Amino acid sequence: MNITLEKKDATQASLKVRLEEADYRPQVGQKLKEYSRKASIKGFRPGKVPPALIQKMYGKGILIEEVNQLLTKSVNDYIKENKLNLVGEPLPDVERSLDIDWDTQKEFEFSYDLGLAPDFTVDLSENVRVTDYEITLDDQEVANTIEKLREQYSRPGEAETAEAGDTLAGVLRQVNGEFINDQARLVLNEEAVAAELLPRLVGLTKDSQVTFDPAQAFPSQEALARATGISPEATEGLTGEFSFTVGGITRPTPSPLDQEFFDRILGKDAAQTEAAFRDKLREIIIGNYRRETDALLNKNLRESLVRQNTFDLPDEFLKRWLLTSNEGKMTAEQVEGEYDLYARELRWSLIKTKIAEENGLKVEHEEVTQRTRSLVMQQFGFQDFPEAMESTLERIADNFLKAEKGKNYLNVFDQVFSDKVLQLVREKITLEKKAVGAEEFKQLALA
C-alpha cells in the first residue's frame, strides 16, 4: 500500500491511495472461507460448497467490501497519524472509482480531496478591547417593577359600580324558559362578552338587571359556556331573551405590600419588611440584567474573534462537501445561500479549538452532567432540587444525555466548552466597562 499527500495550497490537498493485491488478498480469502462454511446452497452439504462456486457467486462483492473497509481504515489512520486537521470530510474521486474493473484488476488507485484547516494564531492580549455593558438600575425602576408585580398578583376587592375589567357575579336566567344559573360570572372585557353588550354592563350596581339575547351577547360559544356553566355544545339549545341580575361586583386591586405578597414573590420569609423586600428585588433585577449583559458580551466576544481572524477556508471544497453530505436534502442553490452562515460557524469552531488547545482547556464528563442537572432544575423551576428527589434528577439528566443518539450530550458538551473558552477570553483581553440604561441596552442587544 502506498499513500501520498499532495498539497494544492494551504487549505486544500489530494490524498492518493494505491492498493496492491497483497494488501487485501488475506482478508478476501478469509471471508471466502467463512462464506464457504456457512453457505447453504441446494445440492451441497453445509461446508462442502466448492471454493470456485463461492468465488463465482460472492467473490466480487466480497472484494469490493473488503477493499472499501481497508481503504476507509487506511485513510483514517493516515489522517490521524499525520495529524491532519481537516474541515469537512474526505471527498472521494467518484469518477475514478467508476472506472475500476473489479473482475480483472489486481491493483487499485483511489483519490480523495481534503479540506485543511488553516494555520493561524489568536491574539488574546490586553490590546484586544471589547465593551462590557452594565445596566444601571435606579430607584424608580425598582418602584415600577413593584407596581407591576402588585398588579400581576392583584387580589379581588368589592366595588359598588361596575367598570371595565371587573367581574359581575349574579343570576343568569332564561326569561321564557327553565334555564337558570345562580352562580354566573361575567368578566367585563371583550374576550368574555360582546363589544355591543359591554357598555350596558359598565355602570351597573348590585341588584341591577340587564336583558340580552345570548346569541348576540358573547363573542364565542366558549365565552357563552363560561357564563352559563354548561358545555359549548349544550349552549346551542339556549334561545330567546335572558336576564342577568347583579349579585356582587369584584375588582382586581393591587396587592398590598404585606407578608403574603413578599412570600409569593420571593418565597416564604425571604423578606419580612418593605425595605428588605426592595433590597432583595433589586438584587434579583441586577442578577437578571447581568445575565442579559453576559449574553451580549459573549456574543460580542465571539463576533470580535471571528472578525479579527480572517484566515482562508477551502470554500469551494466545503460547498461540494456540504452538497454531497446532504444529498437529497439541499440543492446547490441552498448550499450557496447558506454558506456564509456555515463558514462563520466553522470559523468560530476552529477559533474555539485553537484557544482550548493552546491553553489546555478540557471538558470533563462530570461538567457535562452537572450542566445537564442545572438545565433540568431550571426547567422544573427549582433553584435547589429537593434531596428526596435527587435520584429522580439523576435519572432525568441521564436519560436526556442518552437521547437523540448522543446529540443531546454533544450539545451540552459544546455549551460547556464554549463557556470555558469565552471565560478564558474575558480573563485575557481588556473589557471596557460601560454603564447604559435599560432601554439603551435593549437597542444594543437587538443590533
Short mmCIF file of C-alpha atoms in Angstrom, two decimals:
data_model
loop_
_atom_site.label_atom_id
_atom_site.label_comp_id
_atom_site.label_asym_id
_atom_site.label_seq_id
_atom_site.Cartn_x
_atom_site.Cartn_y
_atom_site.Cartn_z
CA MET A 1 0.00 0.00 0.00
CA ASN A 2 1.20 3.46 -0.84
CA ILE A 3 -0.44 6.69 0.40
CA THR A 4 0.74 10.11 -0.75
CA LEU A 5 -0.45 13.58 0.17
CA GLU A 6 -0.27 16.34 -2.42
CA LYS A 7 -0.98 19.84 -1.13
CA LYS A 8 -2.63 22.16 -3.63
CA ASP A 9 -2.50 25.18 -1.32
CA ALA A 10 -2.73 25.98 2.41
CA THR A 11 -6.31 24.72 2.69
CA GLN A 12 -6.66 22.00 0.03
CA ALA A 13 -4.91 18.72 -0.62
CA SER A 14 -5.28 15.46 -2.51
CA LEU A 15 -4.75 12.08 -0.87
CA LYS A 16 -3.86 9.24 -3.24
CA VAL A 17 -4.05 5.60 -2.14
CA ARG A 18 -2.59 2.69 -4.14
CA LEU A 19 -3.57 -0.83 -3.08
CA GLU A 20 -1.76 -3.96 -4.25
CA GLU A 21 -3.17 -7.47 -4.18
CA ALA A 22 -1.09 -8.37 -1.12
CA ASP A 23 -2.86 -5.63 0.85
CA TYR A 24 -6.36 -7.08 0.57
CA ARG A 25 -5.98 -10.73 -0.55
CA PRO A 26 -5.68 -12.23 3.00
CA GLN A 27 -8.91 -10.54 4.13
CA VAL A 28 -10.76 -11.58 0.96
CA GLY A 29 -9.52 -15.17 1.32
CA GLN A 30 -10.63 -15.34 4.94
CA LYS A 31 -14.08 -14.00 4.09
CA LEU A 32 -14.48 -16.53 1.25
CA LYS A 33 -13.68 -19.35 3.70
CA GLU A 34 -16.33 -18.04 6.11
CA TYR A 35 -18.90 -17.94 3.31
CA SER A 36 -17.94 -21.47 2.28
CA ARG A 37 -18.52 -22.79 5.82
CA LYS A 38 -21.85 -21.02 6.26
CA ALA A 39 -23.31 -21.08 2.75
CA SER A 40 -26.50 -23.09 2.25
CA ILE A 41 -26.74 -23.97 -1.44
CA LYS A 42 -29.07 -26.57 -2.89
CA GLY A 43 -27.21 -29.72 -3.89
CA PHE A 44 -24.34 -29.24 -1.44
CA ARG A 45 -23.97 -30.17 2.20
CA PRO A 46 -23.19 -27.28 4.59
CA GLY A 47 -19.47 -26.52 4.49
CA LYS A 48 -18.91 -28.59 1.34
CA VAL A 49 -19.61 -25.95 -1.31
CA PRO A 50 -16.65 -25.81 -3.75
CA PRO A 51 -14.48 -22.71 -3.29
CA ALA A 52 -14.71 -21.98 -7.02
CA LEU A 53 -18.50 -21.72 -6.78
CA ILE A 54 -18.28 -19.44 -3.74
CA GLN A 55 -15.78 -17.31 -5.65
CA LYS A 56 -18.09 -17.10 -8.64
CA MET A 57 -21.18 -16.26 -6.59
CA TYR A 58 -19.74 -13.95 -3.92
CA GLY A 59 -16.14 -13.14 -4.84
CA LYS A 60 -16.73 -9.77 -6.49
CA GLY A 61 -18.98 -8.49 -3.71
CA ILE A 62 -16.54 -9.65 -1.03
CA LEU A 63 -13.64 -7.99 -2.87
CA ILE A 64 -15.45 -4.66 -3.09
CA GLU A 65 -16.49 -4.83 0.57
CA GLU A 66 -13.01 -5.69 1.86
CA VAL A 67 -11.25 -3.11 -0.31
CA ASN A 68 -13.64 -0.40 0.87
CA GLN A 69 -13.16 -1.36 4.52
CA LEU A 70 -9.37 -1.39 4.11
CA LEU A 71 -9.50 1.90 2.26
CA THR A 72 -11.58 3.62 4.94
CA LYS A 73 -9.35 2.38 7.76
CA SER A 74 -6.14 3.27 5.92
CA VAL A 75 -7.28 6.81 5.10
CA ASN A 76 -8.48 7.44 8.66
CA ASP A 77 -5.26 6.04 10.14
CA TYR A 78 -3.14 8.18 7.81
CA ILE A 79 -5.05 11.33 8.76
CA LYS A 80 -4.71 10.54 12.46
CA GLU A 81 -1.04 9.52 12.36
CA ASN A 82 -0.05 12.57 10.33
CA LYS A 83 -2.21 14.87 12.48
CA LEU A 84 -4.03 16.37 9.52
CA ASN A 85 -6.50 18.97 10.77
CA LEU A 86 -9.41 18.59 8.36
CA VAL A 87 -12.54 20.61 7.76
CA GLY A 88 -15.41 18.60 6.37
CA GLU A 89 -14.63 15.01 5.41
CA PRO A 90 -12.55 13.43 2.63
CA LEU A 91 -14.35 13.55 -0.72
CA PRO A 92 -13.61 10.52 -2.94
CA ASP A 93 -12.99 10.89 -6.65
CA VAL A 94 -16.16 9.10 -7.73
CA GLU A 95 -15.36 9.15 -11.45
CA ARG A 96 -12.08 7.30 -10.91
CA SER A 97 -13.88 4.69 -8.79
CA LEU A 98 -16.41 4.08 -11.57
CA ASP A 99 -13.60 3.18 -13.97
CA ILE A 100 -12.40 0.26 -11.84
CA ASP A 101 -12.77 -3.21 -13.38
CA TRP A 102 -13.42 -5.36 -10.31
CA ASP A 103 -13.35 -8.55 -12.38
CA THR A 104 -9.79 -8.24 -13.67
CA GLN A 105 -7.85 -5.57 -11.78
CA LYS A 106 -5.41 -6.60 -9.07
CA GLU A 107 -4.14 -3.16 -8.15
CA PHE A 108 -6.35 -0.20 -7.37
CA GLU A 109 -5.84 3.54 -7.13
CA PHE A 110 -8.14 5.88 -5.24
CA SER A 111 -8.05 9.63 -4.75
CA TYR A 112 -9.62 11.90 -2.13
CA ASP A 113 -9.93 15.66 -1.96
CA LEU A 114 -9.23 17.07 1.52
CA GLY A 115 -10.12 20.39 3.09
CA LEU A 116 -7.42 21.52 5.51
CA ALA A 117 -7.91 23.79 8.49
CA PRO A 118 -5.58 26.78 8.08
CA ASP A 119 -2.78 27.57 10.49
CA PHE A 120 -3.45 30.77 12.41
CA THR A 121 -2.85 32.49 15.74
CA VAL A 122 -5.42 34.09 18.03
CA ASP A 123 -4.50 37.34 19.74
CA LEU A 124 -5.75 37.23 23.33
CA SER A 125 -3.62 40.09 24.62
CA GLU A 126 -4.72 43.18 26.52
CA ASN A 127 -4.60 45.04 23.21
CA VAL A 128 -7.90 43.37 22.27
CA ARG A 129 -10.73 45.51 23.64
CA VAL A 130 -14.42 44.63 23.88
CA THR A 131 -17.15 46.65 25.58
CA ASP A 132 -18.76 45.08 28.65
CA TYR A 133 -22.09 46.82 29.24
CA GLU A 134 -23.55 47.28 32.70
CA ILE A 135 -27.22 48.22 33.03
CA THR A 136 -27.82 50.95 35.59
CA LEU A 137 -30.72 50.45 37.98
CA ASP A 138 -32.35 53.42 39.70
CA ASP A 139 -34.94 53.55 42.48
CA GLN A 140 -37.72 54.47 40.05
CA GLU A 141 -37.23 51.27 38.06
CA VAL A 142 -37.43 49.21 41.26
CA ALA A 143 -40.62 51.09 42.18
CA ASN A 144 -42.09 50.46 38.71
CA THR A 145 -41.28 46.76 38.98
CA ILE A 146 -43.01 46.56 42.35
CA GLU A 147 -46.13 48.24 40.94
CA LYS A 148 -46.22 45.77 38.04
CA LEU A 149 -45.92 42.87 40.48
CA ARG A 150 -48.69 44.31 42.65
CA GLU A 151 -50.92 44.43 39.56
CA GLN A 152 -49.89 40.95 38.45
CA TYR A 153 -50.61 39.48 41.89
CA SER A 154 -53.73 41.57 42.45
CA ARG A 155 -56.43 40.47 44.87
CA PRO A 156 -60.18 40.70 44.32
CA GLY A 157 -61.93 43.53 46.13
CA GLU A 158 -65.56 44.60 46.26
CA ALA A 159 -66.81 47.53 44.18
CA GLU A 160 -70.09 49.43 44.12
CA THR A 161 -70.26 50.39 40.45
CA ALA A 162 -69.03 48.15 37.62
CA GLU A 163 -66.08 49.22 35.46
CA ALA A 164 -64.28 47.56 32.54
CA GLY A 165 -62.18 44.67 33.84
CA ASP A 166 -64.49 43.96 36.80
CA THR A 167 -66.27 40.65 37.37
CA LEU A 168 -70.03 40.58 37.91
CA ALA A 169 -71.45 37.70 39.94
CA GLY A 170 -75.18 37.06 39.81
CA VAL A 171 -78.10 35.10 38.46
CA LEU A 172 -78.48 34.34 34.75
CA ARG A 173 -81.92 33.05 33.77
CA GLN A 174 -83.92 32.34 30.63
CA VAL A 175 -86.87 34.76 30.64
CA ASN A 176 -89.32 32.36 28.97
CA GLY A 177 -87.68 29.07 29.80
CA GLU A 178 -86.34 26.84 32.54
CA PHE A 179 -82.61 27.59 32.36
CA ILE A 180 -81.07 29.28 35.41
CA ASN A 181 -77.51 29.69 36.70
CA ASP A 182 -77.40 31.34 40.11
CA GLN A 183 -73.57 31.37 40.14
CA ALA A 184 -72.99 33.07 36.81
CA ARG A 185 -69.97 35.32 36.32
CA LEU A 186 -69.45 37.93 33.62
CA VAL A 187 -65.97 39.38 33.16
CA LEU A 188 -66.17 42.86 31.67
CA ASN A 189 -63.79 42.55 28.73
CA GLU A 190 -64.26 41.81 25.03
CA GLU A 191 -62.92 38.27 25.38
CA ALA A 192 -65.80 37.37 27.71
CA VAL A 193 -68.73 39.48 26.44
CA ALA A 194 -69.57 41.05 23.08
CA ALA A 195 -68.43 44.62 22.44
CA GLU A 196 -72.09 45.66 21.98
CA LEU A 197 -73.05 44.38 25.46
CA LEU A 198 -70.04 45.71 27.35
CA PRO A 199 -71.22 49.38 27.61
CA ARG A 200 -74.56 48.19 29.05
CA LEU A 201 -72.78 46.27 31.82
CA VAL A 202 -70.40 49.08 32.79
CA GLY A 203 -72.07 51.26 35.42
CA LEU A 204 -74.32 48.55 36.86
CA THR A 205 -74.67 48.25 40.63
CA LYS A 206 -75.79 45.46 42.94
CA ASP A 207 -79.34 44.22 42.17
CA SER A 208 -79.27 45.87 38.73
CA GLN A 209 -80.74 43.80 35.92
CA VAL A 210 -80.00 43.65 32.22
CA THR A 211 -81.56 41.55 29.45
CA PHE A 212 -79.98 40.27 26.25
CA ASP A 213 -80.02 37.58 23.56
CA PRO A 214 -77.18 35.14 24.39
CA ALA A 215 -76.58 34.50 20.68
CA GLN A 216 -75.57 38.17 20.32
CA ALA A 217 -74.14 38.83 23.78
CA PHE A 218 -71.00 36.67 23.70
CA PRO A 219 -68.08 36.61 21.23
CA SER A 220 -67.89 32.79 21.10
CA GLN A 221 -69.59 29.60 22.25
CA GLU A 222 -66.75 29.12 24.72
CA ALA A 223 -67.47 32.52 26.31
CA LEU A 224 -71.19 31.68 26.50
CA ALA A 225 -70.33 28.31 28.06
CA ARG A 226 -68.25 30.02 30.76
CA ALA A 227 -71.12 32.38 31.56
CA THR A 228 -73.80 29.69 31.65
CA GLY A 229 -71.72 26.96 33.28
CA ILE A 230 -72.58 24.34 30.64
CA SER A 231 -70.65 22.79 27.75
CA PRO A 232 -70.20 24.71 24.48
CA GLU A 233 -72.27 22.06 22.68
CA ALA A 234 -75.18 22.45 25.11
CA THR A 235 -75.32 26.23 24.59
CA GLU A 236 -76.77 25.67 21.10
CA GLY A 237 -80.14 24.98 22.74
CA LEU A 238 -80.22 28.32 24.57
CA THR A 239 -82.53 30.67 22.69
CA GLY A 240 -84.67 33.68 23.44
CA GLU A 241 -84.16 36.50 25.91
CA PHE A 242 -82.04 36.11 29.06
CA SER A 243 -81.78 38.31 32.13
CA PHE A 244 -78.81 38.85 34.40
CA THR A 245 -79.24 40.19 37.93
CA VAL A 246 -76.11 41.55 39.60
CA GLY A 247 -75.38 39.97 42.96
CA GLY A 248 -71.93 41.46 43.51
CA ILE A 249 -69.04 43.25 41.83
CA THR A 250 -65.39 42.37 42.31
CA ARG A 251 -62.46 44.37 41.04
CA PRO A 252 -58.79 43.31 41.00
CA THR A 253 -56.90 45.61 43.33
CA PRO A 254 -53.11 45.86 43.56
CA SER A 255 -51.72 43.59 46.23
CA PRO A 256 -50.72 45.41 49.42
CA LEU A 257 -47.07 45.30 50.44
CA ASP A 258 -47.64 42.69 53.12
CA GLN A 259 -46.05 39.40 54.15
CA GLU A 260 -48.30 37.35 51.86
CA PHE A 261 -47.13 39.42 48.89
CA PHE A 262 -43.46 39.19 49.90
CA ASP A 263 -43.75 35.40 50.26
CA ARG A 264 -45.44 34.97 46.86
CA ILE A 265 -42.71 36.91 45.08
CA LEU A 266 -39.57 35.83 46.96
CA GLY A 267 -40.53 32.68 48.82
CA LYS A 268 -41.53 32.19 52.43
CA ASP A 269 -39.84 34.57 54.89
CA ALA A 270 -37.22 35.70 52.34
CA ALA A 271 -38.13 39.28 53.30
CA GLN A 272 -40.17 40.48 56.26
CA THR A 273 -40.12 44.25 55.76
CA GLU A 274 -40.76 46.50 52.80
CA ALA A 275 -37.16 47.71 52.86
CA ALA A 276 -35.82 44.14 52.85
CA PHE A 277 -38.22 43.28 50.02
CA ARG A 278 -36.97 46.19 47.91
CA ASP A 279 -33.35 45.20 48.53
CA LYS A 280 -33.99 41.56 47.56
CA LEU A 281 -35.91 42.61 44.47
CA ARG A 282 -33.09 44.94 43.47
CA GLU A 283 -30.64 42.02 43.72
CA ILE A 284 -32.88 39.88 41.50
CA ILE A 285 -33.23 42.61 38.87
CA ILE A 286 -29.48 43.24 38.87
CA GLY A 287 -28.89 39.47 38.52
CA ASN A 288 -31.31 39.30 35.59
CA TYR A 289 -29.59 42.26 33.95
CA ARG A 290 -26.20 40.63 34.49
CA ARG A 291 -27.38 37.50 32.67
CA GLU A 292 -28.56 39.67 29.78
CA THR A 293 -25.32 41.65 29.63
CA ASP A 294 -23.30 38.41 29.90
CA ALA A 295 -25.18 37.00 26.91
CA LEU A 296 -24.47 40.15 24.87
CA LEU A 297 -20.82 40.15 25.97
CA ASN A 298 -20.39 36.54 24.87
CA LYS A 299 -21.99 37.38 21.52
CA ASN A 300 -19.69 40.38 21.06
CA LEU A 301 -16.60 38.38 22.10
CA ARG A 302 -17.42 35.71 19.57
CA GLU A 303 -18.07 38.23 16.79
CA SER A 304 -14.88 40.12 17.64
CA LEU A 305 -12.76 36.96 17.47
CA VAL A 306 -14.32 35.86 14.18
CA ARG A 307 -13.88 39.36 12.74
CA GLN A 308 -10.21 39.54 13.75
CA ASN A 309 -9.29 36.08 12.47
CA THR A 310 -9.93 36.27 8.74
CA PHE A 311 -7.98 33.16 7.72
CA ASP A 312 -8.82 31.42 4.46
CA LEU A 313 -11.16 28.45 4.27
CA PRO A 314 -11.40 25.92 1.41
CA ASP A 315 -14.72 27.43 0.34
CA GLU A 316 -15.27 25.52 -2.91
CA PHE A 317 -14.32 22.21 -1.28
CA LEU A 318 -16.67 22.86 1.64
CA LYS A 319 -19.55 23.71 -0.69
CA ARG A 320 -19.02 20.42 -2.55
CA TRP A 321 -18.78 18.53 0.74
CA LEU A 322 -21.98 20.14 2.08
CA LEU A 323 -23.83 19.26 -1.11
CA THR A 324 -22.53 15.67 -1.07
CA SER A 325 -23.13 15.03 2.64
CA ASN A 326 -26.66 16.48 2.37
CA GLU A 327 -27.55 14.75 -0.89
CA GLY A 328 -31.29 14.89 -1.43
CA LYS A 329 -31.71 17.38 1.41
CA MET A 330 -30.07 20.50 0.00
CA THR A 331 -29.73 21.91 -3.50
CA ALA A 332 -26.64 23.69 -4.82
CA GLU A 333 -28.59 26.96 -4.56
CA GLN A 334 -29.42 26.31 -0.90
CA VAL A 335 -25.80 25.49 -0.11
CA GLU A 336 -24.70 28.72 -1.78
CA GLY A 337 -27.32 30.74 0.07
CA GLU A 338 -26.49 29.31 3.50
CA TYR A 339 -22.74 29.01 3.09
CA ASP A 340 -21.77 32.33 4.71
CA LEU A 341 -23.56 31.33 7.93
CA TYR A 342 -21.93 27.89 7.87
CA ALA A 343 -18.49 29.44 7.27
CA ARG A 344 -18.90 31.78 10.26
CA GLU A 345 -19.87 28.85 12.49
CA LEU A 346 -16.92 26.83 11.21
CA ARG A 347 -14.54 29.74 11.74
CA TRP A 348 -15.78 30.12 15.33
CA SER A 349 -15.39 26.38 15.92
CA LEU A 350 -11.78 26.46 14.69
CA ILE A 351 -11.02 29.51 16.86
CA LYS A 352 -12.51 27.82 19.95
CA THR A 353 -10.50 24.68 19.36
CA LYS A 354 -7.30 26.69 18.83
CA ILE A 355 -7.79 28.64 22.08
CA ALA A 356 -8.56 25.45 24.02
CA GLU A 357 -5.50 23.60 22.67
CA GLU A 358 -3.12 26.48 23.39
CA ASN A 359 -4.43 26.93 26.93
CA GLY A 360 -5.04 23.32 27.96
CA LEU A 361 -8.81 23.67 28.27
CA LYS A 362 -10.76 20.42 28.54
CA VAL A 363 -14.34 19.45 29.33
CA GLU A 364 -14.80 16.60 31.80
CA HIS A 365 -17.80 14.27 31.78
CA GLU A 366 -18.81 15.49 35.25
CA GLU A 367 -19.04 19.05 33.92
CA VAL A 368 -21.48 17.89 31.25
CA THR A 369 -23.67 16.03 33.74
CA GLN A 370 -23.61 18.96 36.18
CA ARG A 371 -24.71 21.38 33.45
CA THR A 372 -27.50 19.00 32.47
CA ARG A 373 -28.67 18.81 36.09
CA SER A 374 -28.82 22.61 36.18
CA LEU A 375 -30.83 22.68 32.95
CA VAL A 376 -33.32 20.16 34.36
CA MET A 377 -33.69 22.18 37.57
CA GLN A 378 -34.36 25.33 35.54
CA GLN A 379 -36.97 23.50 33.50
CA PHE A 380 -38.80 22.46 36.67
CA GLY A 381 -38.39 25.91 38.22
CA PHE A 382 -36.17 24.75 41.09
CA GLN A 383 -33.21 26.67 42.44
CA ASP A 384 -32.35 23.69 44.65
CA PHE A 385 -33.72 20.23 43.91
CA PRO A 386 -35.32 18.58 46.97
CA GLU A 387 -32.96 16.00 48.44
CA ALA A 388 -35.69 13.36 48.34
CA MET A 389 -35.87 13.79 44.55
CA GLU A 390 -32.12 13.62 43.94
CA SER A 391 -32.33 10.19 42.29
CA THR A 392 -35.13 11.46 40.05
CA LEU A 393 -32.95 14.38 38.96
CA GLU A 394 -30.09 12.00 38.16
CA ARG A 395 -32.36 9.74 36.12
CA ILE A 396 -33.89 12.61 34.12
CA ALA A 397 -30.46 14.09 33.37
CA ASP A 398 -29.01 10.70 32.39
CA ASN A 399 -31.94 9.89 30.08
CA PHE A 400 -31.66 13.31 28.44
CA LEU A 401 -27.96 12.87 27.69
CA LYS A 402 -28.55 9.43 26.16
CA ALA A 403 -31.46 10.58 23.99
CA GLU A 404 -31.28 11.61 20.32
CA LYS A 405 -28.43 9.13 19.70
CA GLY A 406 -25.96 11.19 21.71
CA LYS A 407 -26.79 14.55 20.09
CA ASN A 408 -28.01 15.96 23.40
CA TYR A 409 -24.71 15.05 25.04
CA LEU A 410 -22.75 16.76 22.28
CA ASN A 411 -24.92 19.88 22.52
CA VAL A 412 -24.40 20.22 26.28
CA PHE A 413 -20.69 19.42 25.86
CA ASP A 414 -20.40 22.25 23.32
CA GLN A 415 -22.21 24.66 25.66
CA VAL A 416 -19.75 23.92 28.46
CA PHE A 417 -16.81 24.06 26.04
CA SER A 418 -17.88 27.44 24.63
CA ASP A 419 -18.42 28.88 28.11
CA LYS A 420 -14.95 27.81 29.25
CA VAL A 421 -13.31 29.30 26.17
CA LEU A 422 -15.21 32.59 26.49
CA GLN A 423 -14.40 32.82 30.20
CA LEU A 424 -10.70 32.45 29.38
CA VAL A 425 -11.00 35.14 26.69
CA ARG A 426 -12.57 37.50 29.25
CA GLU A 427 -9.65 36.97 31.59
CA LYS A 428 -7.00 37.68 28.97
CA ILE A 429 -8.31 40.61 26.91
CA THR A 430 -9.36 44.10 28.05
CA LEU A 431 -13.04 44.52 28.92
CA GLU A 432 -14.09 48.16 28.82
CA LYS A 433 -16.95 48.74 31.25
CA LYS A 434 -19.75 51.00 30.07
CA ALA A 435 -22.91 51.90 32.00
CA VAL A 436 -26.15 52.14 30.00
CA GLY A 437 -29.84 52.42 30.77
CA ALA A 438 -32.23 49.50 30.27
CA GLU A 439 -33.78 50.95 27.09
CA GLU A 440 -30.42 51.71 25.51
CA PHE A 441 -29.26 48.18 26.31
CA LYS A 442 -32.34 46.70 24.60
CA GLN A 443 -31.42 48.54 21.41
CA LEU A 444 -27.82 47.34 21.66
CA ALA A 445 -28.97 43.74 22.12
CA LEU A 446 -31.19 43.97 19.04
CA ALA A 447 -28.45 45.41 16.83
#
